[in-house]
PDB file of C-alpha atoms in Angstrom:
ATOM      1  CA  MET A   1       0.000   0.000   0.000  1.00 91.00           C
ATOM      2  CA  TYR A   2       1.477   3.329  -1.045  1.00 97.00           C
ATOM      3  CA  LYS A   3       1.460   6.389   1.213  1.00 98.00           C
ATOM      4  CA  ILE A   4       0.161   9.658  -0.232  1.00 98.00           C
ATOM      5  CA  LEU A   5       1.192  13.133   0.908  1.00 98.00           C
ATOM      6  CA  ILE A   6      -1.029  16.049  -0.197  1.00 98.00           C
ATOM      7  CA  VAL A   7       0.615  19.466  -0.583  1.00 98.00           C
ATOM      8  CA  ASP A   8      -1.338  22.675  -1.199  1.00 97.00           C
ATOM      9  CA  ASP A   9      -1.364  26.076   0.474  1.00 96.00           C
ATOM     10  CA  GLU A  10      -5.174  26.069   0.624  1.00 96.00           C
ATOM     11  CA  MET A  11      -6.655  23.874   3.347  1.00 96.00           C
ATOM     12  CA  ILE A  12      -9.932  23.457   1.460  1.00 95.00           C
ATOM     13  CA  VAL A  13      -8.035  22.070  -1.557  1.00 95.00           C
ATOM     14  CA  ARG A  14      -6.073  19.631   0.632  1.00 96.00           C
ATOM     15  CA  HIS A  15      -9.363  18.423   2.098  1.00 96.00           C
ATOM     16  CA  ALA A  16     -11.047  18.180  -1.333  1.00 95.00           C
ATOM     17  CA  VAL A  17      -8.160  16.152  -2.768  1.00 96.00           C
ATOM     18  CA  LYS A  18      -8.253  13.855   0.252  1.00 97.00           C
ATOM     19  CA  THR A  19     -11.968  13.186  -0.324  1.00 95.00           C
ATOM     20  CA  LEU A  20     -11.395  12.377  -4.020  1.00 94.00           C
ATOM     21  CA  ILE A  21      -9.019   9.513  -3.239  1.00 96.00           C
ATOM     22  CA  GLN A  22     -10.415   6.015  -2.839  1.00 93.00           C
ATOM     23  CA  TRP A  23      -8.341   5.014   0.174  1.00 96.00           C
ATOM     24  CA  GLU A  24      -8.827   1.243  -0.117  1.00 95.00           C
ATOM     25  CA  SER A  25      -5.651   1.087  -2.232  1.00 90.00           C
ATOM     26  CA  PHE A  26      -3.626   3.844  -0.550  1.00 97.00           C
ATOM     27  CA  ALA A  27      -2.581   5.107   2.885  1.00 97.00           C
ATOM     28  CA  TYR A  28      -2.765   8.739   4.013  1.00 98.00           C
ATOM     29  CA  ALA A  29       0.685  10.074   4.942  1.00 98.00           C
ATOM     30  CA  GLY A  30      -0.567  13.577   5.791  1.00 97.00           C
ATOM     31  CA  SER A  31      -0.772  16.994   4.242  1.00 97.00           C
ATOM     32  CA  ALA A  32       1.370  20.123   4.102  1.00 98.00           C
ATOM     33  CA  ALA A  33       0.767  23.781   3.228  1.00 97.00           C
ATOM     34  CA  ASN A  34       4.072  24.331   1.405  1.00 97.00           C
ATOM     35  CA  GLY A  35       6.995  22.519  -0.174  1.00 96.00           C
ATOM     36  CA  LEU A  36       9.332  23.029   2.769  1.00 96.00           C
ATOM     37  CA  THR A  37       6.990  21.279   5.200  1.00 97.00           C
ATOM     38  CA  ALA A  38       6.238  18.641   2.553  1.00 97.00           C
ATOM     39  CA  LEU A  39       9.940  17.839   2.167  1.00 96.00           C
ATOM     40  CA  GLU A  40      10.250  17.233   5.922  1.00 96.00           C
ATOM     41  CA  MET A  41       7.050  15.174   5.986  1.00 97.00           C
ATOM     42  CA  ALA A  42       8.148  13.086   3.003  1.00 97.00           C
ATOM     43  CA  HIS A  43      11.229  12.062   4.996  1.00 95.00           C
ATOM     44  CA  LYS A  44       9.331  11.401   8.232  1.00 96.00           C
ATOM     45  CA  THR A  45       6.411   9.482   6.727  1.00 97.00           C
ATOM     46  CA  GLY A  46       8.172   7.673   3.895  1.00 96.00           C
ATOM     47  CA  ALA A  47       5.547   8.972   1.444  1.00 97.00           C
ATOM     48  CA  ASP A  48       5.559   7.172  -1.905  1.00 97.00           C
ATOM     49  CA  ILE A  49       3.275   9.530  -3.835  1.00 98.00           C
ATOM     50  CA  ILE A  50       3.255  13.294  -3.449  1.00 98.00           C
ATOM     51  CA  ILE A  51       0.375  15.316  -4.853  1.00 98.00           C
ATOM     52  CA  THR A  52       1.479  18.940  -4.993  1.00 97.00           C
ATOM     53  CA  ASP A  53       0.315  22.360  -6.066  1.00 96.00           C
ATOM     54  CA  ILE A  54       2.714  24.500  -8.114  1.00 94.00           C
ATOM     55  CA  LYS A  55       2.353  27.971  -6.596  1.00 94.00           C
ATOM     56  CA  MET A  56       2.816  28.038  -2.805  1.00 94.00           C
ATOM     57  CA  PRO A  57       4.640  30.223  -0.278  1.00 93.00           C
ATOM     58  CA  GLU A  58       8.066  29.290   1.167  1.00 93.00           C
ATOM     59  CA  MET A  59       8.789  26.590  -1.424  1.00 94.00           C
ATOM     60  CA  ASP A  60       6.764  26.043  -4.583  1.00 95.00           C
ATOM     61  CA  GLY A  61       5.962  22.718  -6.207  1.00 95.00           C
ATOM     62  CA  LEU A  62       8.693  22.972  -8.843  1.00 95.00           C
ATOM     63  CA  GLU A  63      11.364  23.507  -6.187  1.00 96.00           C
ATOM     64  CA  LEU A  64       9.899  20.628  -4.170  1.00 97.00           C
ATOM     65  CA  ILE A  65      10.181  18.294  -7.175  1.00 96.00           C
ATOM     66  CA  LYS A  66      13.747  19.500  -7.797  1.00 96.00           C
ATOM     67  CA  ARG A  67      14.778  18.868  -4.163  1.00 96.00           C
ATOM     68  CA  LEU A  68      13.100  15.470  -4.024  1.00 96.00           C
ATOM     69  CA  SER A  69      14.897  14.480  -7.222  1.00 94.00           C
ATOM     70  CA  ALA A  70      18.246  15.704  -5.898  1.00 94.00           C
ATOM     71  CA  GLU A  71      17.726  13.625  -2.746  1.00 94.00           C
ATOM     72  CA  GLY A  72      16.959  10.496  -4.762  1.00 92.00           C
ATOM     73  CA  PHE A  73      13.236  10.324  -3.942  1.00 93.00           C
ATOM     74  CA  ASP A  74      12.085   6.969  -5.274  1.00 91.00           C
ATOM     75  CA  GLY A  75       8.392   7.808  -5.358  1.00 96.00           C
ATOM     76  CA  GLU A  76       6.118   9.601  -7.791  1.00 97.00           C
ATOM     77  CA  VAL A  77       4.886  13.199  -7.927  1.00 97.00           C
ATOM     78  CA  LEU A  78       1.562  14.391  -9.316  1.00 98.00           C
ATOM     79  CA  VAL A  79       1.068  18.111  -9.876  1.00 97.00           C
ATOM     80  CA  LEU A  80      -2.396  19.630  -9.391  1.00 95.00           C
ATOM     81  CA  SER A  81      -2.651  23.266 -10.387  1.00 92.00           C
ATOM     82  CA  ASN A  82      -5.031  26.073 -11.282  1.00 91.00           C
ATOM     83  CA  TYR A  83      -2.572  27.225 -13.948  1.00 87.00           C
ATOM     84  CA  ASN A  84      -3.033  25.956 -17.478  1.00 88.00           C
ATOM     85  CA  ASP A  85       0.425  27.239 -18.381  1.00 88.00           C
ATOM     86  CA  PHE A  86       2.468  25.208 -20.880  1.00 89.00           C
ATOM     87  CA  ASP A  87       5.798  26.371 -19.431  1.00 92.00           C
ATOM     88  CA  LEU A  88       4.816  25.243 -15.915  1.00 89.00           C
ATOM     89  CA  VAL A  89       3.573  21.901 -17.222  1.00 90.00           C
ATOM     90  CA  ARG A  90       6.752  21.373 -19.216  1.00 93.00           C
ATOM     91  CA  GLU A  91       8.995  22.336 -16.289  1.00 93.00           C
ATOM     92  CA  ALA A  92       7.154  20.027 -13.872  1.00 94.00           C
ATOM     93  CA  LEU A  93       7.436  17.089 -16.285  1.00 95.00           C
ATOM     94  CA  LYS A  94      11.109  17.818 -17.005  1.00 94.00           C
ATOM     95  CA  ARG A  95      11.807  17.732 -13.269  1.00 93.00           C
ATOM     96  CA  GLY A  96      10.217  14.319 -12.977  1.00 93.00           C
ATOM     97  CA  ALA A  97       6.507  14.766 -12.253  1.00 96.00           C
ATOM     98  CA  HIS A  98       4.378  11.838 -13.409  1.00 96.00           C
ATOM     99  CA  ASP A  99       1.584  14.095 -14.625  1.00 96.00           C
ATOM    100  CA  TYR A 100       0.088  17.582 -14.391  1.00 95.00           C
ATOM    101  CA  MET A 101      -3.663  17.931 -13.830  1.00 95.00           C
ATOM    102  CA  LEU A 102      -5.856  21.013 -13.602  1.00 94.00           C
ATOM    103  CA  LYS A 103      -7.796  21.383 -10.351  1.00 93.00           C
ATOM    104  CA  LEU A 104     -10.716  23.081 -12.074  1.00 90.00           C
ATOM    105  CA  THR A 105     -11.415  20.169 -14.426  1.00 90.00           C
ATOM    106  CA  LEU A 106     -10.427  17.349 -12.061  1.00 91.00           C
ATOM    107  CA  LYS A 107     -12.699  14.316 -12.201  1.00 92.00           C
ATOM    108  CA  THR A 108     -12.535  11.497  -9.649  1.00 93.00           C
ATOM    109  CA  GLU A 109     -12.294   8.795 -12.318  1.00 95.00           C
ATOM    110  CA  SER A 110      -9.304  10.269 -14.212  1.00 95.00           C
ATOM    111  CA  PHE A 111      -7.650  11.302 -10.941  1.00 96.00           C
ATOM    112  CA  MET A 112      -7.885   7.764  -9.539  1.00 96.00           C
ATOM    113  CA  GLN A 113      -6.713   6.320 -12.867  1.00 97.00           C
ATOM    114  CA  THR A 114      -3.600   8.508 -12.638  1.00 97.00           C
ATOM    115  CA  LEU A 115      -2.954   7.405  -9.042  1.00 97.00           C
ATOM    116  CA  GLU A 116      -3.301   3.764 -10.117  1.00 97.00           C
ATOM    117  CA  GLU A 117      -0.808   4.368 -12.965  1.00 97.00           C
ATOM    118  CA  MET A 118       1.622   5.821 -10.431  1.00 97.00           C
ATOM    119  CA  ALA A 119       1.142   2.813  -8.133  1.00 97.00           C
ATOM    120  CA  SER A 120       1.803   0.443 -11.067  1.00 96.00           C
ATOM    121  CA  LYS A 121       4.988   2.331 -11.877  1.00 96.00           C
ATOM    122  CA  LEU A 122       6.097   1.976  -8.245  1.00 96.00           C
ATOM    123  CA  ASP A 123       5.175  -1.740  -8.303  1.00 95.00           C
ATOM    124  CA  GLY A 124       7.389  -2.189 -11.358  1.00 93.00           C
ATOM    125  CA  ARG A 125      10.291  -0.449  -9.663  1.00 88.00           C
ATOM    126  CA  ARG A 126       9.944  -2.556  -6.519  1.00 86.00           C
ATOM    127  CA  ALA A 127       9.750  -5.780  -8.526  1.00 86.00           C
ATOM    128  CA  LYS A 128      12.868  -4.825 -10.469  1.00 85.00           C
ATOM    129  CA  ARG A 129      14.787  -4.149  -7.236  1.00 81.00           C
ATOM    130  CA  GLN A 130      13.728  -7.508  -5.760  1.00 81.00           C
ATOM    131  CA  THR A 131      14.877  -9.456  -8.810  1.00 79.00           C
ATOM    132  CA  ALA A 132      18.117  -7.517  -9.315  1.00 65.00           C
ATOM    133  CA  PRO A 133      21.234  -9.551  -8.546  1.00 71.00           C
ATOM    134  CA  LYS A 134      22.845  -8.608  -5.242  1.00 62.00           C
TER     135      LYS A 134
END
């Protein structure tokens, strides 16, 4: 079961995202209001999937992805944003985000499908590590 950390500077958005997730397949690792807190929580909780906003105070989502990557984060990142901005999308994907979804058009079905894709990707990575010669 993969642990999910939700990162957004708006509490109502963090709550809304939490209610969209079908928790039978995932575990809740917590939520954070900015990238700095999220980075600390990712370490403490061992989060596997981080769902983050782009624009936040203290540390934005792009910087969070960059730092996680630099630290060798072995999980997946999903970006949820209000900004339909090609440059932001491109930058998030270049830094290693699995996908970029717009909050305003978010549908439970496509959101859960994306989370399942991320879980499958993590399953594949774990399987590869277990079969790799020591």
